[in-house]
Amino acid sequence: MLKRLCIFFLISIWCFCANGMENLALNKNYKFSPKPNYQLCTDDADINQLTDGQTSGCKWTQKSTVGWVKPEPFVEIVIDLSQKCIIREVDIHTIGGGAATVEFPEFIAVLLSDTGDQFRFAGIVSGRKLKDIRSNSNSGIPQVMSIKGINTAGRFVKLITRPLGRSIFMDEIEVNGEAVTDTSIRNLRDNLEIVTTDEI
């Protein structure tokens, strides 16, 4: 049994190294607009909880969740990775399924910037594919909405999330990628279009 565990551990380490990706957003600072305002989960820790490496299923009754009600037209979150990195994909832990009228976001778009001023469109994921996932309880269904194939560099990661219902809940955002090296900058996308929020 011990031998099997050791083999599994070594394989896990090898896969991580071969993949080369890490959560670049872990414990990084971010800003949001508007401020979270869902009464049951809003607290002073909202400024840390989206990048603390912990997810508890995005329950809107738990303080570990960050939530907005009527955040029209959308929620913007900007994460500062502290330095320019290679970004491969972004994962957002959210919840929906119709319980208590909580639906998955209509879409989440990812924009990147080197300076925090001009942002380039890097990818989008639609929540429409989740619309058939319906909750049979009052607790909702946690899901991870992923934007894959980003494969470009940036320091600031902006998420633009549009609600499908009245509210949006998240409890973790992961920005997966690696440090910039001479090898990693090869074959990156470099033709991303500069956009403004009005164009989303």
Coordinates of C-alpha atoms in Angstrom, one line a residue:
M1 CA 0.0 0.0 0.0
L2 CA 2.8 2.4 0.9
K3 CA 4.6 1.6 -2.3
R4 CA 1.4 2.5 -4.3
L5 CA 1.1 5.8 -2.4
C6 CA 4.7 6.7 -3.2
I7 CA 4.2 5.9 -6.9
F8 CA 1.0 8.0 -7.0
F9 CA 2.8 10.9 -5.3
L10 CA 5.7 10.7 -7.7
I11 CA 3.4 10.6 -10.7
S12 CA 1.5 13.6 -9.4
I13 CA 4.7 15.6 -9.0
W14 CA 5.8 14.6 -12.5
C15 CA 2.4 15.6 -14.0
F16 CA 2.6 19.0 -12.3
C17 CA 6.1 19.6 -13.5
A18 CA 5.3 18.5 -17.0
N19 CA 2.3 20.6 -17.1
G20 CA 4.2 23.5 -15.6
M21 CA 1.2 25.5 -14.6
E22 CA 0.4 27.0 -11.3
N23 CA -2.3 29.2 -9.9
L24 CA -0.8 32.6 -10.5
A25 CA -3.7 34.4 -8.7
L26 CA -3.1 32.7 -5.4
N27 CA -3.1 35.3 -2.6
K28 CA -2.9 38.1 -5.1
N29 CA -4.7 41.5 -4.7
Y30 CA -7.8 42.4 -6.7
K31 CA -10.4 45.1 -7.1
F32 CA -14.0 44.7 -7.9
S33 CA -16.8 47.0 -9.2
P34 CA -19.5 47.2 -7.9
K35 CA -18.8 46.2 -4.3
P36 CA -20.3 42.9 -3.2
N37 CA -23.7 43.5 -1.6
Y38 CA -25.5 40.2 -1.0
Q39 CA -26.4 40.5 2.7
L40 CA -25.9 36.9 3.8
C41 CA -22.3 36.5 2.6
T42 CA -20.8 40.0 2.3
D43 CA -18.1 40.8 4.9
D44 CA -14.7 42.5 5.2
A45 CA -12.9 39.4 3.9
D46 CA -14.4 39.7 0.5
I47 CA -11.3 41.5 -0.6
N48 CA -9.2 38.3 0.0
Q49 CA -11.6 35.4 -0.5
L50 CA -11.5 35.1 -4.3
T51 CA -7.8 34.3 -4.4
D52 CA -7.2 32.6 -1.1
G53 CA -7.0 29.1 -2.6
Q54 CA -10.2 27.9 -0.9
T55 CA -13.6 27.0 -2.3
S56 CA -16.6 25.8 -0.3
G57 CA -19.2 25.5 -3.0
C58 CA -20.2 29.1 -3.4
K59 CA -23.0 28.8 -0.9
W60 CA -24.7 32.2 -0.7
T61 CA -25.4 31.7 3.0
Q62 CA -21.7 31.3 3.8
K63 CA -19.3 34.2 4.5
S64 CA -16.6 32.4 2.4
T65 CA -18.7 33.3 -0.7
V66 CA -18.6 36.7 -2.5
G67 CA -22.0 37.8 -3.8
W68 CA -23.8 40.5 -5.7
V69 CA -27.4 41.2 -6.2
K70 CA -28.7 43.2 -9.1
P71 CA -25.1 44.0 -10.3
E72 CA -26.2 45.6 -13.6
P73 CA -24.9 45.6 -16.2
F74 CA -22.1 43.3 -14.9
V75 CA -19.4 42.7 -12.3
E76 CA -15.8 43.6 -13.0
I77 CA -12.9 42.1 -11.1
V78 CA -9.3 43.0 -11.8
I79 CA -6.5 40.8 -10.4
D80 CA -2.9 42.0 -10.2
L81 CA -0.5 39.1 -10.7
S82 CA 2.4 41.4 -9.5
Q83 CA 4.4 40.6 -12.6
K84 CA 3.9 39.7 -16.3
C85 CA 3.1 36.0 -16.6
I86 CA 2.1 33.5 -19.2
I87 CA -1.6 32.9 -18.8
R88 CA -3.1 29.6 -20.1
E89 CA -6.6 29.4 -18.6
V90 CA -8.8 31.0 -16.0
D91 CA -11.2 29.0 -13.7
I92 CA -14.1 30.7 -11.9
H93 CA -15.9 28.9 -9.1
T94 CA -19.6 29.9 -9.2
I95 CA -23.1 28.5 -8.5
G96 CA -26.5 28.3 -10.2
G97 CA -29.2 25.9 -11.1
G98 CA -32.2 28.0 -10.3
A99 CA -32.4 27.4 -6.6
A100 CA -33.6 30.6 -4.9
T101 CA -33.6 32.1 -8.5
V102 CA -29.8 31.9 -8.5
E103 CA -28.6 31.2 -12.1
F104 CA -25.1 30.8 -13.6
P105 CA -23.7 33.9 -15.1
E106 CA -24.7 34.6 -18.7
F107 CA -21.0 34.9 -19.6
I108 CA -17.6 35.6 -18.2
A109 CA -15.1 37.4 -20.4
V110 CA -11.3 37.6 -19.7
L111 CA -9.3 40.6 -20.6
L112 CA -5.5 41.1 -20.1
S113 CA -3.2 44.1 -19.7
D114 CA 0.5 44.6 -19.0
T115 CA -0.1 48.0 -17.4
G116 CA -3.7 48.0 -16.0
D117 CA -4.8 50.7 -18.5
Q118 CA -5.5 49.1 -21.9
F119 CA -7.0 45.7 -21.8
R120 CA -7.1 43.1 -24.6
F121 CA -9.8 40.5 -25.1
A122 CA -8.4 37.0 -24.3
G123 CA -11.5 34.7 -24.1
I124 CA -15.0 34.2 -23.0
V125 CA -17.2 31.4 -21.6
S126 CA -20.9 31.2 -21.8
G127 CA -23.2 30.1 -19.0
R128 CA -25.8 29.1 -21.5
K129 CA -24.4 25.6 -21.7
L130 CA -25.2 25.3 -18.0
K131 CA -28.8 26.4 -18.3
D132 CA -30.1 22.8 -18.4
I133 CA -28.3 22.0 -15.1
R134 CA -31.2 22.4 -12.6
S135 CA -31.0 22.1 -8.9
N136 CA -33.3 19.7 -7.1
S137 CA -32.7 21.4 -3.7
N138 CA -32.4 24.8 -2.2
S139 CA -28.6 24.7 -2.2
G140 CA -27.8 25.3 -5.8
I141 CA -25.2 23.5 -7.9
P142 CA -21.5 24.6 -7.8
Q143 CA -19.7 24.7 -11.1
V144 CA -16.3 25.8 -12.5
M145 CA -16.6 28.0 -15.6
S146 CA -13.3 27.8 -17.4
I147 CA -11.8 30.0 -20.2
K148 CA -9.1 27.8 -21.8
G149 CA -6.6 28.3 -24.6
I150 CA -5.7 31.9 -23.6
N151 CA -2.0 31.3 -24.1
T152 CA -0.8 34.9 -23.9
A153 CA 1.1 37.1 -21.5
G154 CA -0.2 39.8 -19.1
R155 CA 0.0 41.1 -15.6
F156 CA -3.5 42.3 -14.9
V157 CA -6.5 40.0 -15.4
K158 CA -9.9 41.5 -15.8
L159 CA -13.0 39.4 -15.5
I160 CA -16.3 40.8 -16.8
T161 CA -19.3 38.8 -15.5
R162 CA -22.8 39.4 -16.7
P163 CA -25.7 38.0 -14.6
L164 CA -28.4 35.8 -16.1
G165 CA -30.6 36.2 -13.1
R166 CA -30.6 38.7 -10.2
S167 CA -27.4 37.7 -8.6
I168 CA -23.8 36.4 -9.0
F169 CA -21.8 34.3 -6.5
M170 CA -18.2 33.2 -6.6
D171 CA -15.7 31.9 -4.0
E172 CA -12.5 31.4 -6.0
I173 CA -10.8 32.5 -9.1
E174 CA -7.8 30.6 -10.5
V175 CA -5.4 32.1 -13.1
N176 CA -3.4 29.1 -14.4
G177 CA -0.1 29.6 -16.1
E178 CA 3.6 30.0 -15.5
A179 CA 6.4 32.6 -15.3
V180 CA 7.7 34.2 -18.4
T181 CA 10.8 32.5 -19.9
D182 CA 12.5 32.5 -23.2
T183 CA 10.9 29.1 -24.0
S184 CA 7.4 30.0 -22.7
I185 CA 7.0 33.1 -24.9
R186 CA 7.2 31.1 -28.1
N187 CA 3.9 30.5 -29.9
L188 CA 1.9 32.9 -27.8
R189 CA -1.1 34.8 -29.1
D190 CA 0.0 38.3 -29.9
N191 CA -2.9 39.6 -31.9
L192 CA -5.5 40.2 -29.1
E193 CA -7.8 43.1 -29.8
I194 CA -7.9 46.1 -27.4
V195 CA -11.4 46.6 -26.1
T196 CA -13.3 48.8 -23.6
T197 CA -16.0 47.7 -21.3
D198 CA -18.6 49.3 -23.5
E199 CA -17.7 46.8 -26.3
I200 CA -18.4 43.7 -24.2

